[in-house]
mmCIF file with all atom_site columns, C-alpha atoms in Angstrom:
data_model
loop_
_atom_site.group_PDB
_atom_site.id
_atom_site.type_symbol
_atom_site.label_atom_id
_atom_site.label_alt_id
_atom_site.label_comp_id
_atom_site.label_asym_id
_atom_site.label_entity_id
_atom_site.label_seq_id
_atom_site.pdbx_PDB_ins_code
_atom_site.Cartn_x
_atom_site.Cartn_y
_atom_site.Cartn_z
_atom_site.occupancy
_atom_site.B_iso_or_equiv
_atom_site.pdbx_formal_charge
_atom_site.auth_seq_id
_atom_site.auth_comp_id
_atom_site.auth_asym_id
_atom_site.auth_atom_id
_atom_site.pdbx_PDB_model_num
ATOM 1  C CA . MET A 1 1  ? -34.064 -81.636 25.616 1.00 92.00 ? 1  MET A CA 1
ATOM 2  C CA . GLN A 1 2  ? -35.408 -78.397 27.022 1.00 96.00 ? 2  GLN A CA 1
ATOM 3  C CA . ILE A 1 3  ? -35.559 -75.052 25.265 1.00 96.00 ? 3  ILE A CA 1
ATOM 4  C CA . GLN A 1 4  ? -36.618 -71.590 26.389 1.00 98.00 ? 4  GLN A CA 1
ATOM 5  C CA . ILE A 1 5  ? -39.157 -69.777 24.221 1.00 98.00 ? 5  ILE A CA 1
ATOM 6  C CA . ARG A 1 6  ? -39.627 -66.015 24.495 1.00 98.00 ? 6  ARG A CA 1
ATOM 7  C CA . TYR A 1 7  ? -42.352 -63.904 22.924 1.00 97.00 ? 7  TYR A CA 1
ATOM 8  C CA . PHE A 1 8  ? -42.116 -60.181 22.201 1.00 94.00 ? 8  PHE A CA 1
ATOM 9  C CA . ALA A 1 9  ? -44.407 -57.278 21.265 1.00 92.00 ? 9  ALA A CA 1
ATOM 10 C CA . SER A 1 10 ? -47.944 -58.353 20.259 1.00 91.00 ? 10 SER A CA 1
ATOM 11 C CA . LEU A 1 11 ? -47.026 -62.031 20.736 1.00 95.00 ? 11 LEU A CA 1
ATOM 12 C CA . ARG A 1 12 ? -46.230 -61.335 24.376 1.00 95.00 ? 12 ARG A CA 1
ATOM 13 C CA . GLU A 1 13 ? -49.677 -59.812 24.798 1.00 93.00 ? 13 GLU A CA 1
ATOM 14 C CA . SER A 1 14 ? -51.280 -62.990 23.420 1.00 93.00 ? 14 SER A CA 1
ATOM 15 C CA . LEU A 1 15 ? -48.987 -65.706 24.792 1.00 97.00 ? 15 LEU A CA 1
ATOM 16 C CA . GLY A 1 16 ? -47.183 -64.226 27.776 1.00 96.00 ? 16 GLY A CA 1
ATOM 17 C CA . ALA A 1 17 ? -43.473 -63.594 28.204 1.00 96.00 ? 17 ALA A CA 1
ATOM 18 C CA . GLY A 1 18 ? -42.389 -67.123 27.381 1.00 96.00 ? 18 GLY A CA 1
ATOM 19 C CA . GLU A 1 19 ? -42.220 -70.739 28.414 1.00 96.00 ? 19 GLU A CA 1
ATOM 20 C CA . VAL A 1 20 ? -39.899 -73.700 28.783 1.00 96.00 ? 20 VAL A CA 1
ATOM 21 C CA . LEU A 1 21 ? -40.644 -76.617 26.498 1.00 94.00 ? 21 LEU A CA 1
ATOM 22 C CA . ALA A 1 22 ? -39.337 -80.175 26.691 1.00 95.00 ? 22 ALA A CA 1
ATOM 23 C CA . LEU A 1 23 ? -38.770 -81.749 23.270 1.00 92.00 ? 23 LEU A CA 1
ATOM 24 C CA . ASP A 1 24 ? -38.383 -85.445 22.587 1.00 89.00 ? 24 ASP A CA 1
ATOM 25 C CA . ALA A 1 25 ? -36.368 -84.948 19.387 1.00 88.00 ? 25 ALA A CA 1
ATOM 26 C CA . PRO A 1 26 ? -34.303 -82.197 17.762 1.00 88.00 ? 26 PRO A CA 1
ATOM 27 C CA . LEU A 1 27 ? -36.361 -79.742 15.719 1.00 94.00 ? 27 LEU A CA 1
ATOM 28 C CA . THR A 1 28 ? -35.821 -76.719 13.537 1.00 97.00 ? 28 THR A CA 1
ATOM 29 C CA . VAL A 1 29 ? -37.258 -73.324 14.456 1.00 98.00 ? 29 VAL A CA 1
ATOM 30 C CA . GLY A 1 30 ? -39.947 -73.827 11.793 1.00 97.00 ? 30 GLY A CA 1
ATOM 31 C CA . GLN A 1 31 ? -40.901 -77.232 13.184 1.00 97.00 ? 31 GLN A CA 1
ATOM 32 C CA . LEU A 1 32 ? -41.080 -75.709 16.658 1.00 97.00 ? 32 LEU A CA 1
ATOM 33 C CA . ARG A 1 33 ? -43.431 -73.024 15.339 1.00 97.00 ? 33 ARG A CA 1
ATOM 34 C CA . ASP A 1 34 ? -45.623 -75.713 13.738 1.00 97.00 ? 34 ASP A CA 1
ATOM 35 C CA . ARG A 1 35 ? -45.690 -77.697 16.975 1.00 96.00 ? 35 ARG A CA 1
ATOM 36 C CA . LEU A 1 36 ? -46.747 -74.602 18.923 1.00 97.00 ? 36 LEU A CA 1
ATOM 37 C CA . ILE A 1 37 ? -49.453 -73.815 16.343 1.00 98.00 ? 37 ILE A CA 1
ATOM 38 C CA . ALA A 1 38 ? -50.769 -77.382 16.697 1.00 97.00 ? 38 ALA A CA 1
ATOM 39 C CA . ARG A 1 39 ? -51.500 -76.705 20.382 1.00 95.00 ? 39 ARG A CA 1
ATOM 40 C CA . GLY A 1 40 ? -54.510 -74.669 19.309 1.00 97.00 ? 40 GLY A CA 1
ATOM 41 C CA . GLU A 1 41 ? -55.501 -71.238 20.574 1.00 97.00 ? 41 GLU A CA 1
ATOM 42 C CA . PRO A 1 42 ? -53.982 -68.875 21.514 1.00 97.00 ? 42 PRO A CA 1
ATOM 43 C CA . HIS A 1 43 ? -50.772 -70.198 19.879 1.00 97.00 ? 43 HIS A CA 1
ATOM 44 C CA . ALA A 1 44 ? -52.523 -71.060 16.599 1.00 97.00 ? 44 ALA A CA 1
ATOM 45 C CA . GLY A 1 45 ? -53.666 -67.487 16.056 1.00 96.00 ? 45 GLY A CA 1
ATOM 46 C CA . ALA A 1 46 ? -50.571 -65.722 17.336 1.00 96.00 ? 46 ALA A CA 1
ATOM 47 C CA . LEU A 1 47 ? -48.043 -67.861 15.415 1.00 97.00 ? 47 LEU A CA 1
ATOM 48 C CA . ALA A 1 48 ? -50.179 -68.662 12.336 1.00 97.00 ? 48 ALA A CA 1
ATOM 49 C CA . ARG A 1 49 ? -48.348 -69.302 9.084  1.00 96.00 ? 49 ARG A CA 1
ATOM 50 C CA . GLY A 1 50 ? -50.103 -66.349 7.445  1.00 93.00 ? 50 GLY A CA 1
ATOM 51 C CA . ARG A 1 51 ? -48.527 -63.943 9.949  1.00 94.00 ? 51 ARG A CA 1
ATOM 52 C CA . ALA A 1 52 ? -45.120 -62.446 9.248  1.00 93.00 ? 52 ALA A CA 1
ATOM 53 C CA . LEU A 1 53 ? -42.870 -63.301 12.194 1.00 95.00 ? 53 LEU A CA 1
ATOM 54 C CA . ARG A 1 54 ? -39.163 -63.119 12.874 1.00 96.00 ? 54 ARG A CA 1
ATOM 55 C CA . ALA A 1 55 ? -37.180 -65.574 14.956 1.00 97.00 ? 55 ALA A CA 1
ATOM 56 C CA . ALA A 1 56 ? -33.920 -65.492 16.849 1.00 97.00 ? 56 ALA A CA 1
ATOM 57 C CA . LEU A 1 57 ? -31.951 -68.472 18.091 1.00 98.00 ? 57 LEU A CA 1
ATOM 58 C CA . ASP A 1 58 ? -29.712 -67.761 21.072 1.00 98.00 ? 58 ASP A CA 1
ATOM 59 C CA . GLN A 1 59 ? -30.128 -64.007 20.456 1.00 96.00 ? 59 GLN A CA 1
ATOM 60 C CA . THR A 1 60 ? -29.103 -64.174 16.784 1.00 97.00 ? 60 THR A CA 1
ATOM 61 C CA . MET A 1 61 ? -31.594 -63.663 13.975 1.00 96.00 ? 61 MET A CA 1
ATOM 62 C CA . CYS A 1 62 ? -32.209 -66.938 12.152 1.00 97.00 ? 62 CYS A CA 1
ATOM 63 C CA . THR A 1 63 ? -34.304 -68.620 9.498  1.00 97.00 ? 63 THR A CA 1
ATOM 64 C CA . GLU A 1 64 ? -36.833 -71.312 10.245 1.00 97.00 ? 64 GLU A CA 1
ATOM 65 C CA . SER A 1 65 ? -34.335 -73.943 9.072  1.00 98.00 ? 65 SER A CA 1
ATOM 66 C CA . ALA A 1 66 ? -32.047 -73.267 12.063 1.00 98.00 ? 66 ALA A CA 1
ATOM 67 C CA . GLU A 1 67 ? -31.671 -76.373 14.213 1.00 97.00 ? 67 GLU A CA 1
ATOM 68 C CA . LEU A 1 68 ? -32.361 -76.278 17.930 1.00 97.00 ? 68 LEU A CA 1
ATOM 69 C CA . THR A 1 69 ? -29.846 -77.581 20.429 1.00 95.00 ? 69 THR A CA 1
ATOM 70 C CA . PRO A 1 70 ? -30.384 -78.520 24.080 1.00 95.00 ? 70 PRO A CA 1
ATOM 71 C CA . GLY A 1 71 ? -30.756 -75.419 26.231 1.00 96.00 ? 71 GLY A CA 1
ATOM 72 C CA . ALA A 1 72 ? -31.425 -73.150 23.240 1.00 97.00 ? 72 ALA A CA 1
ATOM 73 C CA . GLU A 1 73 ? -33.381 -69.937 23.533 1.00 98.00 ? 73 GLU A CA 1
ATOM 74 C CA . VAL A 1 74 ? -35.828 -69.161 20.717 1.00 98.00 ? 74 VAL A CA 1
ATOM 75 C CA . ALA A 1 75 ? -37.506 -65.788 20.429 1.00 97.00 ? 75 ALA A CA 1
ATOM 76 C CA . PHE A 1 76 ? -40.470 -64.994 18.210 1.00 97.00 ? 76 PHE A CA 1
ATOM 77 C CA . PHE A 1 77 ? -41.495 -61.437 17.376 1.00 94.00 ? 77 PHE A CA 1
ATOM 78 C CA . PRO A 1 78 ? -43.311 -59.518 14.654 1.00 93.00 ? 78 PRO A CA 1
ATOM 79 C CA . PRO A 1 79 ? -41.246 -57.548 12.156 1.00 89.00 ? 79 PRO A CA 1
ATOM 80 C CA . VAL A 1 80 ? -40.816 -53.944 13.217 1.00 78.00 ? 80 VAL A CA 1
ATOM 81 C CA . THR A 1 81 ? -39.960 -50.743 11.481 1.00 55.00 ? 81 THR A CA 1
ATOM 82 C CA . GLY A 1 82 ? -38.352 -47.720 12.965 1.00 58.00 ? 82 GLY A CA 1
ATOM 83 C CA . GLY A 1 83 ? -37.893 -44.193 11.996 1.00 55.00 ? 83 GLY A CA 1
#
């Protein structure tokens, strides 16, 4: 199954705008993050577990337990504040 991954804000600066990833088995958003971290740098630093990140699945905010489906779009971005 293929999914689209998009990166925003400081993640985009480190990892680029995004990528398409082929998965051999269904994963959750958290498992996807772990798999990307396991690639090593720059993913390991940008997506590290110690960093606060938000995720969206198909343009809806989600938790890391959300399950991916074929053709899904996952976005990762740092939390932001506005004023």
